[in-house]
Structures are given as C-alpha cells and as structure tokens.
Amino acid sequence: LYSQELAPLECHFFGDVVSIIPLGSPDSLNIRTHATIHVCGVPSNIDKPNSTFDIKAKQYLSATKTPDNVFPVHCVFPATPRWEKYKPIPGKGKSVSVEGFLTGLELNDDRSVKHFIVDIEKVTFLGNASSTAPKAEESPTKIVNTGTPARLKFTGFFGDQASGSTNTSEPNPKKRKLDQHTNEPQDKGEGTSTGRRSGGAANKH
C-alpha cells in the first residue's frame, strides 16, 4: 500500500481471493502505482460543498467467520477536468457503486484505520437502499453442518432436498389442465428488470 506521496505504509488487507490476474515479471512491473478500489454501499456523511461522502461496506470473510467486517472508504471527487462541470454526488439512501484509486488513508488515535481515501473515477447509481431484505434465518437456503463438505438444505421454496424427500402426491387436475397452455405466450410484466421505470431513468463499494 502506498500513500499519495508513494511512500510505503504499514497496513494489511484481509479478504477472500476471488480471482488472480497475472501482470507479468516483477522486473517489468512498476508496483509504485495507486491500487484500484471497487466498492458498493449506501453513502453516509454526504458533504456536497466539499464533494465527498463515505461508504462503510460490510462483507463476510472466511478468516473471521463473521459478516461484520467493514471496509470504510472516504470517497472524494478530485479536482480534475473530468468532474469540473458536474459531480454526481449521491443522495441520502441511494445505493451506489464506486470505482477509483486508493490515494491514502486516515488513522485513528490508536493507529487503526479510520477510512481509506479513494479518488473517484466512476459512480454508478443502483437505486434506493432496500430495508425489506429477508433476514438470514428467513432465507430459503440453509447450510446443514453434517461434516465436510457442507450440504445445502433448501427449505421454504423446494422442501427438504438434502434428505431426498419429494412430493409424491398426484398432481392437481386443475394444475394439469393449466399446463396445456404453458406454451402460449404470456406477458404479465414479469422478467428481467432493467432497473428503470417506464418514462424515466434510474440508479455508495
């Protein structure tokens, strides 16, 4: 990790590896460059006069076995020609996706990280933050701790698939009659959502 002055800092990141991209030989690669950050979340501490806001992205880490890990980011619109005319500062309760360069960090008095400073390159609005998401215990997918590897037990939508139980009752005659028309095209407004409302456009980590 390098600060804005490209001086090395004592800082470690913990995370689950998603992918690894080979960049070439260390002899031909300049590592003294700013890291790219991609973070999603709901902005807080929105400061329009200074063109800044914070995102505290929560994530599950296998190292800690908890979902309470927070990656605190202080997002800044830099004084560059890109943002000279317009800065898309998100409103309260609007989920956003932010891409930018890690240019520094701010520490607390105990030397722990208060937040990482990211110069914004791109902002994508994802819509209003939902407060109606089901809790973990309400999810139809549950992990059954029966050894390694863990088995998936689907409940709610599919019944108990892990135990091999199935519904052997005779199909409802009315349902069978309706099945004859399944090949007919139906348009009830269902399908893939574009995230846009008709007649307008929609949509911090």
Coordinates of N, CA and C in Angstrom, one line a residue:
L1 N 0.9 -1.2 0.0 CA 0.0 0.0 0.0 C 0.9 1.2 0.0
Y2 N 0.6 2.2 -0.9 CA 1.4 3.4 -1.0 C 0.5 4.6 -0.8
S3 N 1.0 5.6 0.0 CA 0.2 6.8 0.2 C 0.2 7.7 -1.0
Q4 N -0.4 8.9 -0.9 CA -0.4 9.8 -2.0 C 1.0 10.2 -2.4
E5 N 1.9 10.2 -1.5 CA 3.3 10.5 -1.8 C 4.1 9.3 -2.3
L6 N 3.4 8.1 -2.4 CA 4.0 6.9 -2.8 C 5.1 6.4 -1.8
A7 N 4.8 6.7 -0.6 CA 5.7 6.2 0.5 C 5.1 5.0 1.1
P8 N 5.8 4.0 1.4 CA 5.2 2.7 1.9 C 4.6 2.9 3.3
L9 N 3.5 2.3 3.6 CA 2.8 2.4 4.8 C 2.7 1.0 5.4
E10 N 2.6 0.9 6.7 CA 2.4 -0.4 7.4 C 0.9 -0.6 7.5
C11 N 0.4 -1.4 6.6 CA -1.1 -1.7 6.5 C -1.3 -3.0 5.8
H12 N -2.2 -3.8 6.4 CA -2.5 -5.1 5.8 C -4.0 -5.2 5.5
F13 N -4.3 -5.8 4.4 CA -5.7 -6.1 4.0 C -6.0 -7.6 4.2
F14 N -7.2 -7.9 4.7 CA -7.7 -9.2 4.8 C -8.9 -9.4 3.9
G15 N -8.9 -10.4 3.1 CA -10.0 -10.7 2.2 C -10.0 -12.0 1.5
D16 N -11.1 -12.4 1.0 CA -11.2 -13.7 0.3 C -10.8 -13.5 -1.2
V17 N -9.9 -14.3 -1.7 CA -9.5 -14.2 -3.1 C -10.6 -14.6 -4.0
V18 N -11.0 -13.8 -5.0 CA -12.0 -14.1 -6.0 C -11.3 -14.5 -7.3
S19 N -10.3 -13.8 -7.7 CA -9.6 -14.1 -8.9 C -8.2 -13.5 -8.8
I20 N -7.3 -14.1 -9.6 CA -5.9 -13.7 -9.7 C -5.5 -13.4 -11.1
I21 N -5.0 -12.2 -11.4 CA -4.7 -11.9 -12.8 C -3.2 -11.7 -12.9
P22 N -2.5 -12.5 -13.6 CA -1.0 -12.3 -13.8 C -0.7 -11.0 -14.5
L23 N 0.2 -10.2 -14.0 CA 0.6 -8.9 -14.5 C 1.9 -8.9 -15.2
G24 N 2.7 -10.1 -15.1 CA 4.0 -10.1 -15.8 C 5.1 -10.2 -14.8
S25 N 6.3 -10.1 -15.3 CA 7.5 -10.2 -14.5 C 7.7 -9.0 -13.5
P26 N 8.1 -9.2 -12.3 CA 8.3 -8.1 -11.3 C 9.3 -7.1 -11.9
D27 N 10.2 -7.6 -12.7 CA 11.3 -6.6 -13.2 C 10.7 -5.6 -14.2
S28 N 9.6 -6.0 -14.9 CA 9.0 -5.1 -15.8 C 7.7 -4.4 -15.3
L29 N 7.4 -4.7 -14.1 CA 6.1 -4.1 -13.5 C 6.4 -3.1 -12.4
N30 N 5.9 -1.9 -12.6 CA 6.0 -0.9 -11.6 C 4.9 -1.0 -10.5
I31 N 5.3 -1.4 -9.3 CA 4.2 -1.6 -8.3 C 4.0 -0.3 -7.5
R32 N 4.7 0.7 -7.8 CA 4.5 2.0 -7.2 C 3.4 2.8 -7.9
T33 N 2.3 2.2 -7.9 CA 1.1 2.8 -8.5 C -0.1 2.7 -7.6
H34 N -1.1 3.5 -7.7 CA -2.2 3.5 -6.9 C -3.1 2.3 -7.2
A35 N -3.5 1.7 -6.1 CA -4.4 0.5 -6.3 C -5.8 1.0 -6.7
T36 N -6.5 0.1 -7.5 CA -7.9 0.4 -7.9 C -8.8 -0.2 -6.9
I37 N -9.8 0.6 -6.5 CA -10.8 0.1 -5.5 C -12.2 0.1 -6.2
H38 N -13.0 -0.9 -5.9 CA -14.3 -1.0 -6.4 C -15.2 -1.4 -5.2
V39 N -16.1 -0.5 -4.8 CA -16.9 -0.7 -3.5 C -18.3 -0.3 -3.8
C40 N -19.2 -1.0 -3.2 CA -20.7 -0.8 -3.3 C -21.2 -0.6 -1.9
G41 N -22.2 0.3 -1.8 CA -22.9 0.5 -0.5 C -23.8 1.8 -0.5
V42 N -24.2 2.1 0.7 CA -25.1 3.3 0.9 C -24.3 4.4 1.5
P43 N -24.2 5.5 0.8 CA -23.3 6.6 1.3 C -23.8 7.2 2.6
S44 N -22.8 7.7 3.4 CA -23.1 8.4 4.6 C -22.2 9.6 4.7
N45 N -22.4 10.5 5.6 CA -21.6 11.7 5.8 C -21.4 12.5 4.4
I46 N -22.6 12.6 3.7 CA -22.5 13.3 2.4 C -22.2 14.8 2.6
D47 N -21.1 15.2 2.0 CA -20.7 16.6 2.1 C -20.7 17.2 0.7
K48 N -21.8 17.8 0.3 CA -21.8 18.4 -1.1 C -20.9 19.5 -1.3
P49 N -20.7 20.5 -0.4 CA -19.8 21.6 -0.6 C -18.4 21.1 -0.9
N50 N -17.9 20.0 -0.2 CA -16.6 19.5 -0.4 C -16.5 18.3 -1.4
S51 N -17.7 17.9 -1.9 CA -17.8 16.8 -2.9 C -17.2 15.5 -2.3
T52 N -17.6 15.1 -1.1 CA -17.1 13.9 -0.5 C -18.3 13.1 0.1
F53 N -18.1 11.8 0.3 CA -19.1 11.0 1.1 C -18.3 9.8 1.5
D54 N -18.9 9.1 2.4 CA -18.3 7.8 3.0 C -19.2 6.6 2.6
I55 N -18.5 5.5 2.5 CA -19.2 4.2 2.3 C -18.5 3.2 3.3
K56 N -19.3 2.6 4.1 CA -18.9 1.5 5.0 C -19.4 0.2 4.5
A57 N -18.6 -0.5 3.7 CA -19.1 -1.7 3.0 C -18.8 -2.9 4.0
K58 N -19.9 -3.6 4.2 CA -19.8 -4.8 5.0 C -19.6 -6.1 4.2
Q59 N -18.8 -7.0 4.6 CA -18.6 -8.2 3.9 C -18.2 -9.4 4.8
Y60 N -18.5 -10.6 4.3 CA -18.2 -11.8 5.1 C -16.7 -12.2 4.7
L61 N -16.0 -12.5 5.7 CA -14.6 -13.0 5.5 C -14.4 -14.4 6.1
S62 N -13.8 -15.3 5.3 CA -13.6 -16.6 5.9 C -12.6 -16.6 7.0
A63 N -11.7 -15.6 7.1 CA -10.7 -15.6 8.1 C -11.3 -15.3 9.5
T64 N -12.4 -14.5 9.5 CA -13.0 -14.1 10.8 C -14.3 -14.9 11.0
K65 N -14.9 -15.5 10.0 CA -16.1 -16.3 10.0 C -17.3 -15.4 10.4
T66 N -17.3 -14.1 10.2 CA -18.4 -13.2 10.5 C -18.7 -12.3 9.4
P67 N -19.9 -11.8 9.3 CA -20.3 -10.8 8.2 C -20.1 -9.4 8.7
D68 N -19.5 -9.1 9.9 CA -19.5 -7.8 10.5 C -18.2 -7.0 10.1
N69 N -17.4 -7.5 9.1 CA -16.2 -6.8 8.7 C -16.6 -5.6 7.9
V70 N -16.0 -4.5 8.2 CA -16.3 -3.2 7.5 C -15.1 -2.7 6.8
F71 N -15.3 -2.3 5.5 CA -14.2 -1.7 4.7 C -14.6 -0.2 4.6
P72 N -14.1 0.7 5.4 CA -14.5 2.1 5.4 C -13.8 2.9 4.3
V73 N -14.6 3.6 3.5 CA -14.0 4.3 2.4 C -14.5 5.8 2.4
H74 N -13.6 6.7 2.3 CA -13.9 8.1 2.2 C -13.7 8.5 0.7
C75 N -14.8 8.7 0.0 CA -14.8 8.9 -1.4 C -14.7 10.4 -1.7
V76 N -13.8 10.8 -2.6 CA -13.5 12.2 -3.0 C -13.6 12.4 -4.5
F77 N -14.3 13.4 -4.9 CA -14.3 13.8 -6.3 C -13.1 14.7 -6.5
P78 N -12.0 14.3 -7.2 CA -10.8 15.1 -7.3 C -11.0 16.3 -8.2
A79 N -10.2 17.3 -8.0 CA -10.3 18.5 -8.8 C -9.6 18.2 -10.2
T80 N -10.3 17.5 -11.0 CA -9.8 17.2 -12.4 C -10.8 17.6 -13.4
P81 N -10.4 17.8 -14.7 CA -11.3 18.2 -15.7 C -12.5 17.2 -15.8
R82 N -12.4 16.0 -15.4 CA -13.4 15.0 -15.5 C -14.7 15.4 -14.7
W83 N -14.4 16.0 -13.5 CA -15.5 16.4 -12.7 C -15.7 17.9 -12.5
E84 N -15.2 18.6 -13.5 CA -15.2 20.1 -13.4 C -16.6 20.7 -13.5
K85 N -17.4 20.1 -14.5 CA -18.7 20.7 -14.7 C -19.8 20.1 -13.9
Y86 N -19.6 18.8 -13.6 CA -20.7 18.1 -12.8 C -20.1 17.0 -12.0
K87 N -20.6 16.9 -10.7 CA -20.1 15.9 -9.8 C -21.4 15.1 -9.3
P88 N -21.6 13.9 -9.7 CA -22.8 13.1 -9.4 C -22.8 12.6 -7.9
I89 N -23.0 13.6 -7.0 CA -23.0 13.3 -5.6 C -24.3 12.5 -5.3
P90 N -24.2 11.3 -4.7 CA -25.4 10.6 -4.4 C -26.2 11.2 -3.3
G91 N -27.5 11.0 -3.3 CA -28.4 11.5 -2.3 C -28.5 10.5 -1.1
K92 N -29.2 10.9 -0.1 CA -29.4 10.0 1.1 C -30.2 8.8 0.8
G93 N -29.7 7.6 1.2 CA -30.5 6.4 1.0 C -30.3 5.8 -0.4
K94 N -29.4 6.3 -1.2 CA -29.2 5.8 -2.6 C -28.0 4.9 -2.6
S95 N -28.2 3.7 -3.0 CA -27.1 2.7 -3.2 C -26.2 3.1 -4.4
V96 N -24.9 3.0 -4.3 CA -24.0 3.4 -5.4 C -22.9 2.4 -5.5
S97 N -22.3 2.3 -6.6 CA -21.1 1.6 -6.9 C -20.0 2.6 -7.3
V98 N -18.9 2.5 -6.6 CA -17.8 3.5 -6.8 C -16.5 2.8 -7.2
E99 N -15.9 3.3 -8.3 CA -14.6 2.8 -8.7 C -13.6 4.0 -8.7
G100 N -12.4 3.8 -8.1 CA -11.5 4.8 -8.0 C -10.1 4.3 -7.6
F101 N -9.2 5.3 -7.3 CA -7.9 4.9 -7.0 C -7.6 5.2 -5.5
L102 N -7.0 4.3 -4.8 CA -6.6 4.4 -3.4 C -5.5 5.4 -3.3
T103 N -5.7 6.6 -2.7 CA -4.7 7.6 -2.6 C -4.2 7.9 -1.2
G104 N -4.8 7.2 -0.2 CA -4.3 7.5 1.1 C -5.2 6.9 2.1
L105 N -5.0 7.1 3.4 CA -5.8 6.6 4.5 C -5.7 7.6 5.7
E106 N -6.7 7.5 6.5 CA -6.7 8.3 7.8 C -6.8 7.3 8.9
L107 N -5.9 7.6 9.9 CA -5.8 6.7 11.1 C -6.5 7.3 12.3
N108 N -7.0 6.4 13.2 CA -7.5 6.8 14.5 C -6.3 7.0 15.4
D109 N -6.6 7.5 16.6 CA -5.5 7.7 17.6 C -4.8 6.4 18.0
D110 N -5.5 5.3 17.9 CA -4.8 4.0 18.3 C -4.2 3.4 17.1
R111 N -4.0 4.1 16.0 CA -3.3 3.7 14.8 C -4.2 2.7 13.9
S112 N -5.4 2.5 14.3 CA -6.3 1.7 13.5 C -6.8 2.6 12.3
V113 N -7.3 1.9 11.3 CA -7.7 2.7 10.1 C -9.1 3.3 10.3
K114 N -9.2 4.6 10.1 CA -10.5 5.3 10.2 C -11.2 5.1 8.9
H115 N -10.5 5.4 7.8 CA -11.1 5.1 6.5 C -10.0 5.2 5.4
F116 N -10.2 4.6 4.3 CA -9.3 4.7 3.2 C -9.8 5.8 2.3
I117 N -8.9 6.5 1.7 CA -9.3 7.7 0.8 C -9.2 7.2 -0.6
V118 N -10.3 7.4 -1.4 CA -10.4 6.9 -2.8 C -10.8 8.1 -3.6
D119 N -10.0 8.4 -4.6 CA -10.3 9.4 -5.6 C -11.2 8.8 -6.7
I120 N -12.4 9.3 -6.8 CA -13.5 8.7 -7.7 C -13.2 8.8 -9.1
E121 N -13.3 7.7 -9.8 CA -13.2 7.7 -11.3 C -14.6 7.4 -11.9
K122 N -15.4 6.7 -11.2 CA -16.7 6.3 -11.8 C -17.7 6.1 -10.7
V123 N -18.9 6.5 -10.9 CA -20.0 6.3 -9.9 C -21.2 5.8 -10.7
T124 N -21.8 4.7 -10.2 CA -23.0 4.1 -10.8 C -24.1 4.0 -9.7
F125 N -25.2 4.6 -10.0 CA -26.3 4.6 -9.1 C -27.1 3.3 -9.2
L126 N -27.4 2.7 -8.1 CA -28.0 1.4 -8.1 C -29.4 1.4 -7.6
G127 N -30.0 2.6 -7.2 CA -31.3 2.7 -6.8 C -31.4 2.9 -5.3
N128 N -32.6 2.9 -4.8 CA -32.8 3.1 -3.3 C -32.4 1.9 -2.6
A129 N -31.8 2.1 -1.4 CA -31.4 1.1 -0.5 C -32.7 0.4 0.1
S130 N -32.8 -0.9 0.0 CA -34.0 -1.6 0.5 C -33.8 -2.0 1.9
S131 N -34.9 -1.8 2.7 CA -34.9 -2.2 4.1 C -35.7 -3.4 4.4
T132 N -36.2 -4.0 3.2 CA -37.1 -5.2 3.4 C -36.5 -6.5 3.0
A133 N -35.2 -6.5 2.9 CA -34.5 -7.8 2.6 C -34.7 -8.8 3.7
P134 N -34.9 -10.1 3.4 CA -35.1 -11.1 4.4 C -33.9 -11.3 5.3
K135 N -34.2 -11.6 6.5 CA -33.1 -11.9 7.5 C -32.5 -13.2 7.1
A136 N -31.3 -13.5 7.7 CA -30.6 -14.7 7.4 C -31.4 -15.9 7.7
E137 N -32.1 -15.9 8.9 CA -32.9 -17.0 9.3 C -34.1 -17.2 8.4
E138 N -34.5 -16.2 7.6 CA -35.7 -16.3 6.8 C -35.3 -16.8 5.4
S139 N -34.0 -17.0 5.1 CA -33.6 -17.4 3.8 C -34.0 -18.8 3.5
P140 N -34.4 -19.1 2.2 CA -34.8 -20.5 1.9 C -33.6 -21.4 1.8
T141 N -32.4 -20.9 1.8 CA -31.2 -21.7 1.7 C -30.5 -21.7 3.0
K142 N -30.2 -22.9 3.5 CA -29.6 -23.1 4.8 C -28.4 -24.1 4.7
I143 N -27.4 -23.9 5.4 CA -26.3 -24.8 5.5 C -26.5 -25.8 6.6
V144 N -26.4 -27.1 6.3 CA -26.6 -28.1 7.4 C -25.2 -28.6 7.7
N145 N -24.8 -28.4 9.0 CA -23.5 -28.8 9.4 C -23.4 -30.3 9.7
T146 N -23.1 -31.1 8.6 CA -23.1 -32.5 8.7 C -21.7 -33.1 8.4
G147 N -20.7 -32.2 8.4 CA -19.4 -32.7 8.1 C -18.9 -31.9 6.8
T148 N -17.8 -32.4 6.3 CA -17.2 -31.8 5.1 C -17.3 -32.6 3.9
P149 N -17.7 -32.1 2.7 CA -18.1 -30.8 2.6 C -19.5 -30.6 3.1
A150 N -19.9 -29.3 3.4 CA -21.2 -29.0 3.9 C -22.3 -29.2 2.8
R151 N -23.5 -29.7 3.3 CA -24.6 -29.9 2.3 C -25.5 -28.7 2.3
L152 N -26.1 -28.4 1.2 CA -27.1 -27.4 1.1 C -28.4 -28.0 1.4
K153 N -29.2 -27.4 2.3 CA -30.5 -27.8 2.5 C -31.5 -26.7 2.2
F154 N -32.3 -27.0 1.2 CA -33.2 -26.0 0.7 C -34.6 -26.2 1.4
T155 N -35.0 -25.1 2.0 CA -36.3 -25.1 2.7 C -37.1 -23.9 2.2
G156 N -38.4 -24.1 2.4 CA -39.3 -23.0 2.0 C -39.8 -23.1 0.6
F157 N -38.8 -23.0 -0.4 CA -39.2 -23.0 -1.8 C -39.3 -24.4 -2.4
F158 N -38.3 -25.3 -1.9 CA -38.1 -26.6 -2.6 C -38.4 -27.7 -1.6
G159 N -38.7 -27.5 -0.4 CA -38.8 -28.6 0.5 C -37.5 -29.1 1.0
D160 N -37.4 -30.2 1.6 CA -36.1 -30.8 2.2 C -35.5 -31.6 1.1
Q161 N -34.6 -31.0 0.3 CA -33.9 -31.7 -0.8 C -32.8 -32.5 -0.3
A162 N -32.2 -32.1 0.9 CA -31.0 -32.8 1.4 C -31.3 -34.2 1.8
S163 N -32.5 -34.4 2.4 CA -32.9 -35.7 2.8 C -33.5 -36.6 1.7
G164 N -33.6 -36.0 0.6 CA -34.1 -36.8 -0.6 C -35.6 -37.0 -0.6
S165 N -36.3 -36.3 0.2 CA -37.8 -36.4 0.3 C -38.4 -35.6 -0.9
T166 N -39.4 -36.2 -1.5 CA -40.0 -35.5 -2.7 C -41.5 -35.6 -2.4
N167 N -42.3 -34.8 -3.2 CA -43.7 -34.8 -3.1 C -44.2 -35.8 -4.1
T168 N -44.8 -36.9 -3.6 CA -45.3 -38.0 -4.5 C -46.8 -37.9 -4.7
S169 N -47.4 -36.9 -4.2 CA -48.9 -36.9 -4.3 C -49.2 -36.6 -5.8
E170 N -50.4 -37.0 -6.2 CA -50.9 -36.9 -7.6 C -51.0 -35.4 -7.9
P171 N -50.7 -35.0 -9.1 CA -50.8 -33.6 -9.4 C -52.3 -33.2 -9.5
N172 N -52.6 -32.0 -9.1 CA -53.9 -31.4 -9.1 C -54.5 -31.4 -10.5
P173 N -55.7 -32.0 -10.8 CA -56.2 -32.0 -12.1 C -56.3 -30.6 -12.7
K174 N -56.7 -29.6 -11.9 CA -56.7 -28.2 -12.4 C -55.4 -27.7 -12.8
K175 N -54.4 -28.1 -12.1 CA -53.0 -27.7 -12.5 C -52.6 -28.4 -13.8
R176 N -53.0 -29.6 -13.9 CA -52.7 -30.4 -15.1 C -53.4 -29.7 -16.4
K177 N -54.6 -29.3 -16.1 CA -55.3 -28.6 -17.2 C -54.6 -27.3 -17.6
L178 N -54.1 -26.6 -16.7 CA -53.5 -25.3 -17.0 C -52.2 -25.6 -17.7
D179 N -51.5 -26.7 -17.4 CA -50.2 -27.0 -18.1 C -50.3 -27.1 -19.6
Q180 N -51.5 -27.4 -20.1 CA -51.7 -27.5 -21.5 C -51.5 -26.2 -22.2
H181 N -51.5 -25.1 -21.5 CA -51.4 -23.8 -22.1 C -50.1 -23.1 -21.8
T182 N -49.1 -23.9 -21.3 CA -47.9 -23.3 -20.9 C -47.1 -22.8 -22.1
N183 N -47.3 -23.3 -23.3 CA -46.6 -22.9 -24.4 C -47.1 -21.6 -25.0
E184 N -48.3 -21.2 -24.5 CA -48.8 -19.9 -25.1 C -48.0 -18.8 -24.5
P185 N -47.7 -17.8 -25.3 CA -47.0 -16.6 -24.8 C -47.8 -15.8 -23.8
Q186 N -47.2 -15.4 -22.7 CA -47.9 -14.7 -21.7 C -47.0 -13.5 -21.4
D187 N -47.7 -12.3 -21.2 CA -47.0 -11.1 -20.8 C -47.7 -10.5 -19.7
K188 N -47.1 -10.7 -18.5 CA -47.7 -10.1 -17.3 C -46.8 -9.1 -16.6
G189 N -45.8 -8.6 -17.4 CA -44.9 -7.6 -16.9 C -43.8 -8.2 -16.1
E190 N -43.6 -9.6 -16.2 CA -42.6 -10.2 -15.5 C -41.4 -10.4 -16.4
G191 N -40.2 -10.7 -15.7 CA -39.0 -10.9 -16.5 C -37.9 -10.2 -15.9
T192 N -36.8 -10.1 -16.7 CA -35.6 -9.4 -16.2 C -35.9 -7.9 -16.1
S193 N -35.5 -7.4 -14.9 CA -35.7 -5.9 -14.7 C -34.5 -5.2 -15.2
T194 N -34.7 -4.1 -15.8 CA -33.6 -3.2 -16.2 C -33.3 -2.2 -15.2
G195 N -34.1 -2.1 -14.1 CA -33.8 -1.2 -13.1 C -34.3 0.2 -13.4
R196 N -35.1 0.3 -14.5 CA -35.6 1.6 -14.9 C -37.1 1.6 -14.9
R197 N -37.7 2.7 -14.5 CA -39.1 2.9 -14.5 C -39.5 3.4 -15.9
S198 N -40.7 3.0 -16.3 CA -41.2 3.5 -17.6 C -41.3 5.0 -17.6
G199 N -40.8 5.6 -18.7 CA -40.8 7.0 -18.8 C -39.7 7.7 -18.1
G200 N -38.7 7.1 -17.5 CA -37.6 7.7 -16.9 C -36.5 6.8 -16.7
A201 N -35.4 7.3 -16.0 CA -34.2 6.5 -15.8 C -34.0 6.4 -14.3
A202 N -33.3 5.3 -14.0 CA -33.0 5.0 -12.6 C -31.4 5.0 -12.3
N203 N -30.9 4.6 -10.8 CA -29.6 4.4 -10.3 C -29.0 4.9 -11.2
K204 N -22.8 3.6 -1.5 CA -22.2 4.4 -2.0 C -22.9 3.2 -2.8
H205 N -17.8 0.3 -3.0 CA -18.0 -0.1 -2.7 C -17.9 1.0 -3.4

